[in-house]
CSV table of C-alpha atoms and ligand atoms in Angstrom, one decimal:
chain,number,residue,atom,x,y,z
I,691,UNK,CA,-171.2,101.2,-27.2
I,692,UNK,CA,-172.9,100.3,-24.0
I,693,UNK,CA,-176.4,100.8,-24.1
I,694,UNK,CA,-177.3,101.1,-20.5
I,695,UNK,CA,-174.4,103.6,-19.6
I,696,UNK,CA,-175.5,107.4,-20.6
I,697,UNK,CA,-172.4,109.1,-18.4
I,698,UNK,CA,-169.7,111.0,-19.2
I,699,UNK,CA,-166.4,111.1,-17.2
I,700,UNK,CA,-163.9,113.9,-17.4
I,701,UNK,CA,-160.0,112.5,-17.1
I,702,UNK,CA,-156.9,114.8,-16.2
I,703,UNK,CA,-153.8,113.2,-17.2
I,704,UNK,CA,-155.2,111.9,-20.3
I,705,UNK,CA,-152.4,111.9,-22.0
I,706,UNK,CA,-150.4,109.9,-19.5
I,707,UNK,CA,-150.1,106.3,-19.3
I,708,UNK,CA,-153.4,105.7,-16.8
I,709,UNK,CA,-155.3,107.9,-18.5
I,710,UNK,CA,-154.9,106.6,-22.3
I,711,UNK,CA,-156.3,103.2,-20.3
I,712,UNK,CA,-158.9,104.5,-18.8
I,713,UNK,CA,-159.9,106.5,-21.7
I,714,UNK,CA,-160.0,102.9,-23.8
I,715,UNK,CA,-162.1,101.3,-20.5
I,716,UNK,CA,-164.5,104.3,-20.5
I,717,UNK,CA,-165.2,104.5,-24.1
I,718,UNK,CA,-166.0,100.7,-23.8
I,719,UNK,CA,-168.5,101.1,-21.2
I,720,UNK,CA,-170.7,103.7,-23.5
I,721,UNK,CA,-168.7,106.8,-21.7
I,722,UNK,CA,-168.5,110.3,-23.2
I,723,UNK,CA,-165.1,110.9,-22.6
I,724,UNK,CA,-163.7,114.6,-22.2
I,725,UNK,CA,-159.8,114.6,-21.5
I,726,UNK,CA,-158.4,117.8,-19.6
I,727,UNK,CA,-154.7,118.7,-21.7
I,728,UNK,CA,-152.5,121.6,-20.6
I,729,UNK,CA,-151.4,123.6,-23.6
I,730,UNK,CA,-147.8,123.1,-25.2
I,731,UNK,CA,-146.0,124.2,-27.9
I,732,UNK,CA,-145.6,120.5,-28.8
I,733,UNK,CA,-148.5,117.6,-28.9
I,734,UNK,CA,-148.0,114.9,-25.9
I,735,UNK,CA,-151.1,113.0,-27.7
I,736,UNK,CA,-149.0,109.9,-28.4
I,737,UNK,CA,-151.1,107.5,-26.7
I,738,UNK,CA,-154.4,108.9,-27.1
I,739,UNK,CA,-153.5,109.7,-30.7
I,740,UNK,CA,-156.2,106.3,-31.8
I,741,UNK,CA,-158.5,108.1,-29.9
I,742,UNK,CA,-158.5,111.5,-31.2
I,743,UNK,CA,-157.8,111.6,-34.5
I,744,UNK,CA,-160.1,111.1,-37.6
I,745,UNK,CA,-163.3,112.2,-38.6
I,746,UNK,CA,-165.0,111.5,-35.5
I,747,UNK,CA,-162.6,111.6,-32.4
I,748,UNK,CA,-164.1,109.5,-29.9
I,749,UNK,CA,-162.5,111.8,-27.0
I,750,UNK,CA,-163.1,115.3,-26.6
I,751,UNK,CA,-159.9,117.8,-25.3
I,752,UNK,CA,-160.4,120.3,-23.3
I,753,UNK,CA,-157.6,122.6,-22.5
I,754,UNK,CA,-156.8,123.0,-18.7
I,755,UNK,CA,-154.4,123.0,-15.7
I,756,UNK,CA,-154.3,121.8,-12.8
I,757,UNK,CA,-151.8,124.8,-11.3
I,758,UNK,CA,-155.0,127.2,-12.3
I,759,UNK,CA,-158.3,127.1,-11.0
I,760,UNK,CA,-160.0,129.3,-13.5
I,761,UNK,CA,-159.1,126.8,-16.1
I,762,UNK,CA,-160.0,124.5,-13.8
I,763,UNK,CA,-164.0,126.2,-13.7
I,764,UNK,CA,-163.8,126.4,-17.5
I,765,UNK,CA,-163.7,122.9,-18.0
I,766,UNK,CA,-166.1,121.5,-14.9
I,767,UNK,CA,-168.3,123.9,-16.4
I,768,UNK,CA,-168.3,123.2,-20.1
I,769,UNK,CA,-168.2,119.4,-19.7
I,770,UNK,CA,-170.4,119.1,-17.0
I,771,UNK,CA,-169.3,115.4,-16.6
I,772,UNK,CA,-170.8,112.8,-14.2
I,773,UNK,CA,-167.5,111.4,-12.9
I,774,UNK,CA,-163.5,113.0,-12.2
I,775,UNK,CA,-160.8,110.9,-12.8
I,776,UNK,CA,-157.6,113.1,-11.6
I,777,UNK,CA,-154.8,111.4,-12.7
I,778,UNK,CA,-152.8,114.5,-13.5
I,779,UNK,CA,-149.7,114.8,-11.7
I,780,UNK,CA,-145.8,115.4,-11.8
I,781,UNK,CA,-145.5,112.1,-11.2
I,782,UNK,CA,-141.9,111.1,-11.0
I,783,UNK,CA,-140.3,111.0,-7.5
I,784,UNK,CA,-136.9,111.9,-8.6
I,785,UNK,CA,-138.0,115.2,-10.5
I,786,UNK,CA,-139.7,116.1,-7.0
I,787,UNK,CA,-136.3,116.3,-5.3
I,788,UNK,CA,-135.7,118.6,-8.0
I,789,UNK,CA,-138.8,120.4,-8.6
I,790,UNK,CA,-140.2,120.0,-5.1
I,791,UNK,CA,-142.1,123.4,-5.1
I,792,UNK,CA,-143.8,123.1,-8.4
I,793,UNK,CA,-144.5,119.2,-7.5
I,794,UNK,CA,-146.3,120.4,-4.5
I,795,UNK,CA,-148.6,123.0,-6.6
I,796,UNK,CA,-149.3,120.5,-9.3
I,797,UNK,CA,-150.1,117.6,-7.3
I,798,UNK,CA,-151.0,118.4,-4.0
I,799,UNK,CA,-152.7,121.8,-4.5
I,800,UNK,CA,-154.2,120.8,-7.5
I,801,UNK,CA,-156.4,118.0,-6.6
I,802,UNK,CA,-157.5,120.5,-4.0
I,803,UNK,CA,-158.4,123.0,-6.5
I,804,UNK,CA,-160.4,120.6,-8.4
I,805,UNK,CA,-162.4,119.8,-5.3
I,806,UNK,CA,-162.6,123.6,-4.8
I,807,UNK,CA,-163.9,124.4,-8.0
I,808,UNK,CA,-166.5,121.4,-8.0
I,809,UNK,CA,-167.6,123.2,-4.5
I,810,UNK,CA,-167.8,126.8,-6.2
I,811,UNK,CA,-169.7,125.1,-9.2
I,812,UNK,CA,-171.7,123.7,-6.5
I,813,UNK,CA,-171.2,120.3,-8.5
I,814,UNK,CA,-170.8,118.4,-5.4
I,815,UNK,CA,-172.7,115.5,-6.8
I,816,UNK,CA,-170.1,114.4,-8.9
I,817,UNK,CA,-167.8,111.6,-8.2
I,818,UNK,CA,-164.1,112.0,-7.9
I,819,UNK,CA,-161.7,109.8,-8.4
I,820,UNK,CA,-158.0,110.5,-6.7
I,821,UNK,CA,-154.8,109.2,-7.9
I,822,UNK,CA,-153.6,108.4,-4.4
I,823,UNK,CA,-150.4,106.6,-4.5
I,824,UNK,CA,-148.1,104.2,-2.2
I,825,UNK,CA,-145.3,106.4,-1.9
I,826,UNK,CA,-147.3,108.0,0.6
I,827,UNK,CA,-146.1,104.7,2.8
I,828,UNK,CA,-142.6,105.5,2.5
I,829,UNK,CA,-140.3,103.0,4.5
I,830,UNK,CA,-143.8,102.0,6.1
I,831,UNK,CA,-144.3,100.7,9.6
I,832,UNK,CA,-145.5,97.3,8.4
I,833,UNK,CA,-145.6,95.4,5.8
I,834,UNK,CA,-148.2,94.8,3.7
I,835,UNK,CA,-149.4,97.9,3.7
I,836,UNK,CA,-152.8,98.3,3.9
I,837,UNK,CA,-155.6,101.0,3.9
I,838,UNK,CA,-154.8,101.5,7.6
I,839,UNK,CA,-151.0,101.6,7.7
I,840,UNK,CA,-149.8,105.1,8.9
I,841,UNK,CA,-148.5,107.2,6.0
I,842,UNK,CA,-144.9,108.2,6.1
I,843,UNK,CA,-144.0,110.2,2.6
I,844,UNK,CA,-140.1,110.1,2.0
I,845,UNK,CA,-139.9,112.6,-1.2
I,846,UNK,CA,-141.3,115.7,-2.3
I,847,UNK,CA,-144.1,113.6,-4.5
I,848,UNK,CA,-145.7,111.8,-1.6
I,849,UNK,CA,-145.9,114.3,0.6
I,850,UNK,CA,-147.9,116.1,-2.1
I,851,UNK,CA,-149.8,113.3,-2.5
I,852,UNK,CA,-150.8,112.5,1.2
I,853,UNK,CA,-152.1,116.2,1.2
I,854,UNK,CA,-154.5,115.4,-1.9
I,855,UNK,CA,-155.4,112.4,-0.2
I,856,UNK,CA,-156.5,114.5,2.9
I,857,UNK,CA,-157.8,117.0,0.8
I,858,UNK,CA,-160.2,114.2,-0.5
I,859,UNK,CA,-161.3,113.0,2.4
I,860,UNK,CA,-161.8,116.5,4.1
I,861,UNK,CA,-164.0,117.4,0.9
I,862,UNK,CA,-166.1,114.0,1.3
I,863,UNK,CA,-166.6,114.3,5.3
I,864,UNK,CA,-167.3,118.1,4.9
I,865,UNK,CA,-169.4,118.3,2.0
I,866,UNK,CA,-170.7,114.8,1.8
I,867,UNK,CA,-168.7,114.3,-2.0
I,868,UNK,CA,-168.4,110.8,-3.6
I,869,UNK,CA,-164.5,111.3,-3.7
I,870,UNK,CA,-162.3,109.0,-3.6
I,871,UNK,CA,-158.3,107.9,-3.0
I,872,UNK,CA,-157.2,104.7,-4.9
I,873,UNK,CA,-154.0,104.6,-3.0
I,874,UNK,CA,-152.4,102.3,-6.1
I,875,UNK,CA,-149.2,100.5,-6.1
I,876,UNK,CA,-146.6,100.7,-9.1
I,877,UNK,CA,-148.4,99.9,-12.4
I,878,UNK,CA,-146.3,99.6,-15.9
I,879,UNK,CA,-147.5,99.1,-19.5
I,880,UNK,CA,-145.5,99.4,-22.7
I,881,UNK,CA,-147.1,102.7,-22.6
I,882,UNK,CA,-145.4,104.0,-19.4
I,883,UNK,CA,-142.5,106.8,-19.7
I,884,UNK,CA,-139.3,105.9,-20.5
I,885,UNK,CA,-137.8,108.0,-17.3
I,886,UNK,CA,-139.5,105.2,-15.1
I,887,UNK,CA,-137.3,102.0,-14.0
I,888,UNK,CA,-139.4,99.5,-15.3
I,889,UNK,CA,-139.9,100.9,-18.7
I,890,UNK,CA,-136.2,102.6,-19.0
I,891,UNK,CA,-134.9,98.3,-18.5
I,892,UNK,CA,-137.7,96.8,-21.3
I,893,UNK,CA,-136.3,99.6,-23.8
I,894,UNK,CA,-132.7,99.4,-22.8
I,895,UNK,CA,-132.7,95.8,-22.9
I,896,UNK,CA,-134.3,96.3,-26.9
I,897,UNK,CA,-131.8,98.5,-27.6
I,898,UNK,CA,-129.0,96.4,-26.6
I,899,UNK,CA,-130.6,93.8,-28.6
I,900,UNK,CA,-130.5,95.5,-31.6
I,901,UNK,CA,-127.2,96.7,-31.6
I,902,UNK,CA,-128.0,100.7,-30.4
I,903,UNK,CA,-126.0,100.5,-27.0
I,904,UNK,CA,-124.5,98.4,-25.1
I,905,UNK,CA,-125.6,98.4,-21.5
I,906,UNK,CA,-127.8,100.1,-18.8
I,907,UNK,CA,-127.1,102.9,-16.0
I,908,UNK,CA,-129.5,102.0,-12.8
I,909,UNK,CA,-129.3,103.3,-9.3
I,910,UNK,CA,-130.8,101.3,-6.5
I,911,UNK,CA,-130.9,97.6,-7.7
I,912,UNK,CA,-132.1,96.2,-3.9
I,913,UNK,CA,-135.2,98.8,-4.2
I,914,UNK,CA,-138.3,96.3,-4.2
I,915,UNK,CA,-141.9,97.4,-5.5
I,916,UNK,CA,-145.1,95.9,-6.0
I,917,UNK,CA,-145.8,95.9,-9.7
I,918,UNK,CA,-148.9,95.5,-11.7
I,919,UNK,CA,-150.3,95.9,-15.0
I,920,UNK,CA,-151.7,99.4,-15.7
I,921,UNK,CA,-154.7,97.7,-17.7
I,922,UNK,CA,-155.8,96.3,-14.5
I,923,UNK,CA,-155.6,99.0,-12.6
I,924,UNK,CA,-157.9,101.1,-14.6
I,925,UNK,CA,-160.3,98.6,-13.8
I,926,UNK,CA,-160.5,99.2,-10.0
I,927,UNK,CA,-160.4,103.3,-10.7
I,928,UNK,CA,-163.4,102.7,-12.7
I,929,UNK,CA,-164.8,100.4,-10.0
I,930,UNK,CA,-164.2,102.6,-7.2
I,931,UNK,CA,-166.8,105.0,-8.2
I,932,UNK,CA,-169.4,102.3,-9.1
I,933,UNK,CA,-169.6,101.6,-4.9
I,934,UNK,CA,-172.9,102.1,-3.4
I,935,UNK,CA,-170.6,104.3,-1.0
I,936,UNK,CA,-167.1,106.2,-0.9
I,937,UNK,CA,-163.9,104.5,-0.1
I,938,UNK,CA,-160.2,104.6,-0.4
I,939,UNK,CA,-158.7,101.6,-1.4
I,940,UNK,CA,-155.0,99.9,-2.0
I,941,UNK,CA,-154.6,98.6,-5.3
I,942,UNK,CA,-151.9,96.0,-5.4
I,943,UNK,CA,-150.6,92.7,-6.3
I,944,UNK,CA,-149.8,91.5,-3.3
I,945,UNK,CA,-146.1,90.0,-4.5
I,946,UNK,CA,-143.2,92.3,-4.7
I,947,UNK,CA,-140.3,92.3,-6.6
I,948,UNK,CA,-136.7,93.9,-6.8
I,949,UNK,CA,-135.1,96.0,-9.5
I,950,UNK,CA,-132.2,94.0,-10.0
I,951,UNK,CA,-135.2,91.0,-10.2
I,952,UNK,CA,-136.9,92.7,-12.7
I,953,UNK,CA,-134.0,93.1,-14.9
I,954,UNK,CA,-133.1,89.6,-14.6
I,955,UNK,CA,-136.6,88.8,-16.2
I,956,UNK,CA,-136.3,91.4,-18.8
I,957,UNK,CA,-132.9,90.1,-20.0
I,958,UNK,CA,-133.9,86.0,-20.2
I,959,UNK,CA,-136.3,86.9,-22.0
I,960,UNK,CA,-134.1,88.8,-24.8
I,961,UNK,CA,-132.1,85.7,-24.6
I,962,UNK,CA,-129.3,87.4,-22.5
I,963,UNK,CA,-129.5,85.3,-18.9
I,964,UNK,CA,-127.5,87.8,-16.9
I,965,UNK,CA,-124.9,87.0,-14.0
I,966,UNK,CA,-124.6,89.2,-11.4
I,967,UNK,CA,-120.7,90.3,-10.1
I,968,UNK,CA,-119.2,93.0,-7.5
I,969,UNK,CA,-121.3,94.9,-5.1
I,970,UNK,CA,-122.5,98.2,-4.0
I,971,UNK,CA,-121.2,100.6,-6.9
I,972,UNK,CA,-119.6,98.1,-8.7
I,973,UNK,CA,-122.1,95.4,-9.4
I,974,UNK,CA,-122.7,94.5,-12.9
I,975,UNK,CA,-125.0,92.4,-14.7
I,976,UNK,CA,-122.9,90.2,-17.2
I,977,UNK,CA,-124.1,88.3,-20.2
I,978,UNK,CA,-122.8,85.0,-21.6
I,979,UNK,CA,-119.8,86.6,-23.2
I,980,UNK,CA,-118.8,88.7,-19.9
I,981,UNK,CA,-120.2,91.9,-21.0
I,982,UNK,CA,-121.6,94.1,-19.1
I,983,UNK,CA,-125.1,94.8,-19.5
I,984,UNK,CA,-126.1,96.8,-16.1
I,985,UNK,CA,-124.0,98.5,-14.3
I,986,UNK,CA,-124.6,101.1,-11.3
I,987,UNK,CA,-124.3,105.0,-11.4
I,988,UNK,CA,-124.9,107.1,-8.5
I,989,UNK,CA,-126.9,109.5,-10.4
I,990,UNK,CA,-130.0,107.7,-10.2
I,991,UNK,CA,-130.2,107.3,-6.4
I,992,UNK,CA,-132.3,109.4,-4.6
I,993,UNK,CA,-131.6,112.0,-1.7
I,994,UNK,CA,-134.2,109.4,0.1
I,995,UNK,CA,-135.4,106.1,-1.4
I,996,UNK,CA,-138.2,104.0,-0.5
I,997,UNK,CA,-136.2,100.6,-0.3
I,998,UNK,CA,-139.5,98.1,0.0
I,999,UNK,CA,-143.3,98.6,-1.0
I,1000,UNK,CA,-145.8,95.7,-1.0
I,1001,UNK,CA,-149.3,96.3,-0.9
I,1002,UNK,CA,-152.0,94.4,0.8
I,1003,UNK,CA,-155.5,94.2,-1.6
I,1004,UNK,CA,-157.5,92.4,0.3
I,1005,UNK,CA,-160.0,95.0,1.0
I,1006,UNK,CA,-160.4,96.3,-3.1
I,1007,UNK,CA,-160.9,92.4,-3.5
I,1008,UNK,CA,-163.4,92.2,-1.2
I,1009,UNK,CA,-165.1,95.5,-1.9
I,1010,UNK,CA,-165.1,95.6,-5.6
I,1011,UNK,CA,-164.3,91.7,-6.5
I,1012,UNK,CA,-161.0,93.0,-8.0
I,1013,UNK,CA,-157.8,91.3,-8.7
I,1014,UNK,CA,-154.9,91.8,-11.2
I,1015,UNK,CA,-155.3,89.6,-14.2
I,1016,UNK,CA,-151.5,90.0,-15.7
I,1017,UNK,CA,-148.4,88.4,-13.3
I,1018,UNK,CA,-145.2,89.5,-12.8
I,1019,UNK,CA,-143.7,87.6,-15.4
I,1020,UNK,CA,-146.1,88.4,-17.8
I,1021,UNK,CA,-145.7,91.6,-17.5
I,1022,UNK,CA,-142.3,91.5,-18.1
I,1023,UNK,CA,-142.2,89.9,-21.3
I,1024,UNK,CA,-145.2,92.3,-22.5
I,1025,UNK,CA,-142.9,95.0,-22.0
I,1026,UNK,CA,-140.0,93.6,-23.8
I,1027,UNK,CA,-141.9,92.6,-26.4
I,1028,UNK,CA,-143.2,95.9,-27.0
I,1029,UNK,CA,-139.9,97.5,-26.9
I,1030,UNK,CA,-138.0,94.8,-29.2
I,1031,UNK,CA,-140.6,95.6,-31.4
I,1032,UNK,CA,-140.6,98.8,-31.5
I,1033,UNK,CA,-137.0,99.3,-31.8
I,1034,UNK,CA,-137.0,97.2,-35.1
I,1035,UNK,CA,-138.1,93.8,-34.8
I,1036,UNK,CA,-140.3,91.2,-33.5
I,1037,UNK,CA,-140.2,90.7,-29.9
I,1038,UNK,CA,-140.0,86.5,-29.7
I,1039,UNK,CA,-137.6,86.6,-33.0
I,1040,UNK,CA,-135.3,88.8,-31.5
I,1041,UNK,CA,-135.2,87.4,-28.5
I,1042,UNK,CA,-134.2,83.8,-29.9
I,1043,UNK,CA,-131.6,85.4,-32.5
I,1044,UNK,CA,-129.9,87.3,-29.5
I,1045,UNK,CA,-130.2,83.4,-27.3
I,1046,UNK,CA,-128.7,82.0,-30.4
I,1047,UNK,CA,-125.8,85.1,-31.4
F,2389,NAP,P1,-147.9,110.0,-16.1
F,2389,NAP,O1,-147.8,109.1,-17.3
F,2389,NAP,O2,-146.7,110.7,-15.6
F,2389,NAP,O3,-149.0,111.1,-16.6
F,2389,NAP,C1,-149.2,112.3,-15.9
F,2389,NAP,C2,-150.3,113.1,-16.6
F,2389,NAP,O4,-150.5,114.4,-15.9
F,2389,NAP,C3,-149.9,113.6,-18.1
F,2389,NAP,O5,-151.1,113.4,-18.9
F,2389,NAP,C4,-149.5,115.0,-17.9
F,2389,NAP,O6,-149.7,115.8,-19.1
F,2389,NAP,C5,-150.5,115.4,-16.8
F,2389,NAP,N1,-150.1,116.7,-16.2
F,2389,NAP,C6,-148.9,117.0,-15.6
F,2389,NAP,N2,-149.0,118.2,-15.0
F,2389,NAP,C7,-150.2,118.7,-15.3
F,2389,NAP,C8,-150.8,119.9,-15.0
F,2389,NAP,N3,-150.2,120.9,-14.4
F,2389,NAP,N4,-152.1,120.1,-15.4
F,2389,NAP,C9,-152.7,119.2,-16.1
F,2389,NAP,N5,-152.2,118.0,-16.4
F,2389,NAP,C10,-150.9,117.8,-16.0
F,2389,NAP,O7,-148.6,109.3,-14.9
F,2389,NAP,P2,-149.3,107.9,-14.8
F,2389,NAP,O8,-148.3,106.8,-14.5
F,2389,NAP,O9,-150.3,107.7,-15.9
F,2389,NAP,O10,-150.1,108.1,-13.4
F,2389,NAP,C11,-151.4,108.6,-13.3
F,2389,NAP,C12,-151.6,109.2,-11.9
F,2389,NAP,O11,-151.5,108.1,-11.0
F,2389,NAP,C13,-150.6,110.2,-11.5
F,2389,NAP,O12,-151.3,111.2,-10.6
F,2389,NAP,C14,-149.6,109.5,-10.6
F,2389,NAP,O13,-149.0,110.3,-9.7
F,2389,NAP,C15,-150.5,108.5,-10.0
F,2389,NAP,N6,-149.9,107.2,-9.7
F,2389,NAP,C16,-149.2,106.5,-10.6
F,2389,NAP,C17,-148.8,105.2,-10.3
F,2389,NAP,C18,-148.1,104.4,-11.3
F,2389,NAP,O14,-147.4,103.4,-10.9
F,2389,NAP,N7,-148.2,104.7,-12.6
F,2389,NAP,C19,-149.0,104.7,-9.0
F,2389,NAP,C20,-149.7,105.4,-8.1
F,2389,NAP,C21,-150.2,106.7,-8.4
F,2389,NAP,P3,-148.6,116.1,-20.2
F,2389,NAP,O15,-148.7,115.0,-21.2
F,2389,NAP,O16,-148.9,117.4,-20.7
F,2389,NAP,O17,-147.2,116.0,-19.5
F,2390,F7E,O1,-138.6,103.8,-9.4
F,2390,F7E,C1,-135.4,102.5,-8.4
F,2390,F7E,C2,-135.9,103.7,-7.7
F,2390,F7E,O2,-139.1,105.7,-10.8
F,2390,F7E,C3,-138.8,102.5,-8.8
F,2390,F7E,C4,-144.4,106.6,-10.0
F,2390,F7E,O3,-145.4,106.1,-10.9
F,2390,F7E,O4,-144.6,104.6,-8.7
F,2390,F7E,C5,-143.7,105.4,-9.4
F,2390,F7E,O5,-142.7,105.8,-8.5
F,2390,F7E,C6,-137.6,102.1,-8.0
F,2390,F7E,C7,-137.1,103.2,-7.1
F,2390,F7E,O6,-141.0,104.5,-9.7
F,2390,F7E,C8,-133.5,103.5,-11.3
F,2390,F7E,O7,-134.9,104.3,-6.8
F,2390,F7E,C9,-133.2,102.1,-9.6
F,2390,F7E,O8,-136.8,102.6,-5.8
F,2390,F7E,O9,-139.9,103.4,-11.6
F,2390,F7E,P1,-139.6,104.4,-10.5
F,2390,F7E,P2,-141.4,105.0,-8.2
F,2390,F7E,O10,-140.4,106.0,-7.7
F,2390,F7E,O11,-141.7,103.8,-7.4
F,2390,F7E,C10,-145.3,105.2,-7.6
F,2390,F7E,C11,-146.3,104.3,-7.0
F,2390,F7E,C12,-145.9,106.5,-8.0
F,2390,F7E,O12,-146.9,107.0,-7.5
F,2390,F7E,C13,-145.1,107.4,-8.9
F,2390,F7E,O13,-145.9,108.4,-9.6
F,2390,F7E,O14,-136.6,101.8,-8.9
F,2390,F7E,N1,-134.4,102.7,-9.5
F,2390,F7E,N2,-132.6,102.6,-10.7
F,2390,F7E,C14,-134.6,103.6,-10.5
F,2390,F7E,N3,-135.7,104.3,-10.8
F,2390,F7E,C15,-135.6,105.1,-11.9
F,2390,F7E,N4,-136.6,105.9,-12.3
F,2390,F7E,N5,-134.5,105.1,-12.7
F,2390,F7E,C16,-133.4,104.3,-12.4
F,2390,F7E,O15,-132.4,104.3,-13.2
């Protein structure tokens, strides 16, 4: 434990992939660490479960939601904490086409609750912390995007997401509040959810490598997106509310990459080089042998996609001295690895007895 840091910080989304990061960084830094869960029949602890469990959990739970503000009071006012990270969300763009009404309470109106209830509580000292996010860019204007390219939100999610941002910066010009938007690009881990593209390749790539299926359904394979490392990118939340003063920053590599790239990674590294045939609906990655190990379906495209995103992060370099420590291609195999080893094996072994087979 850090001696010099007596804080605490109060996380929504805790149980997501940021927040089980953040959670680790916090406690690190000396942090009392509260972590806001909605209540379910079922746990969704997976990836705080190192954290929580034992004879002395080193996080607290607090139950909470961010589609009601009286739950919302409950826990500002029991925890009391000197920082708000609010990384709680309905957070996949697709489901928003689906869901767009409930996306829009959860994400947009609750980061504006949050700010509400800090404002009732009068707790308008404390430092907030906005999961902004670069969908808000859309099919942006220019590219990189920076802090000051217009934002153009193309689904359900961003939009809700450009009015928490607005929200923020209504609450910090109004009421003089240390909040913040860390308008980050995509970020993956082995911990992210299996729904998203990056993570849904690294474990269908494992699978095929073990024998449990034979190839992977994608939609878009042109769409190109900036992707980090989530571990970084805990880093600049953290650092964003260490400023002297408030800012919204972009959080990005700086390099993008496409889908169809990113599964051409995942593959060499299973020891399956993949060769791409056909186009539009019918391209297919093939292996060695000829089979097919990607193929397209329709289902996954989207009523609107964002086709390119690359962000600019000049600014949170400047500002905070922040840049992403994990590449492209590391990032990659760390995911790959993870999955061939989770699915029953080790992840370099595996790899050389499919580049072998
Ligand atoms: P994630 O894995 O989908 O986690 C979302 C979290 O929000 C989960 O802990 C979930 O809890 C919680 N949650 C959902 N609805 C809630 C509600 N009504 N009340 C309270 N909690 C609720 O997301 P992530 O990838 O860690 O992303 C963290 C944040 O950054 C999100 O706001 C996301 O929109 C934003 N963001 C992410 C990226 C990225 O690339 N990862 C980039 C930019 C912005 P359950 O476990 O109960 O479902
Ligand atoms: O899609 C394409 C898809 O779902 C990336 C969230 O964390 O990052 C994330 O949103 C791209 C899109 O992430 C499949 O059409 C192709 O162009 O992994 P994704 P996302 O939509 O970029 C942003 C920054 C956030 O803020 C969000 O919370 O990949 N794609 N085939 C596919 N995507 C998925 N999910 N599944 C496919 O089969």
């Amino acid at each position: 434990m850090n001696p010099k840091i007596n804080k605490s910080a109060l996380v929504t989304g805790i149980t997501g992939q940021d927040g089980s990061y953040l959670a680790e960084l916090l406690l690190d830094r000396g942090y009392r660490v509260f972590g806001m869960v909605r209540r379910s029949s079922s746990s969704s602890t997976q990836r705080i479960d190192h954290l929580i469990q034992g004879d002395t959990p080193r996080v607290q739970l607090v139950p909470g939601d961010l589609a009601d503000i009286a739950s919302l009071r409950q826990v500002l006012e029991a925890t009391r904490p000197d920082e708000v990270y609010n990384l709680a969300a309905q957070s996949h763009v697709s489901v928003s086409f689906q869901m767009p009404i409930y996306t829009s309470d959860v994400t947009g109106m609750g980061a504006l609750r949050l700010l509400e209830a800090l404002r009732e509580l009068q707790m308008t000292d404390v430092r907030l912390y906005q999961a902004a996010s670069s969908e808000m860019f859309g099919n942006a204007t220019e590219s990189p995007q920076s802090e000051q390219t217009p934002l153009m939100p193309r689904n359900p999610y961003a939009v809700a997401k450009v009015f928490a941002f607005h929200a923020v910066r209504t609450y910090r010009e109004a009421y003089g509040m240390f909040a913040v938007n860390g308008i980050l690009f995509n970020h993956e881990s082995p911990r992210r959810g299996k729904q998203f593209v990056t993570r849904k390749i690294s474990s269908g790539v494992a699978e095929i490598v073990h024998g449990k299926r034979e190839s992977i359904a994608l939609g878009n394979l042109a769409a190109c997106r900036d992707w980090g490392y989530a571990g970084d990118y805990v880093e600049a939340m953290w650092q964003m509310l260490q400023q002297d003063s408030p800012s919204d920053l972009v959080v990005a590599t700086g390099e993008t990459h496409s889908v169809r790239e990113f599964c051409d990674r995942a593959f060499a590294h299973a020891g399956l080089p993949l060769q791409w045939r056909g186009e539009g609906l019918n391209e297919h990655g093939v292996d060695k042998r000829g089979v097919t190990r990607v193929h397209v379906d329709p289902e996954y495209f989207r009523p609107a996609e964002v086709n390119y995103l690359l962000g600019n992060p000049a600014r949170a370099k400047a500002e905070l001295g922040w840049a992403p420590q994990v590449s492209f291609g590391q990032l990659v195999e760390m995911m790959v690895d993870a999955d061939l080893a989770a699915t029953g094996g080790g992840g370099a072994q595996a790899a050389s007895r499919c580049a072998s087979g």
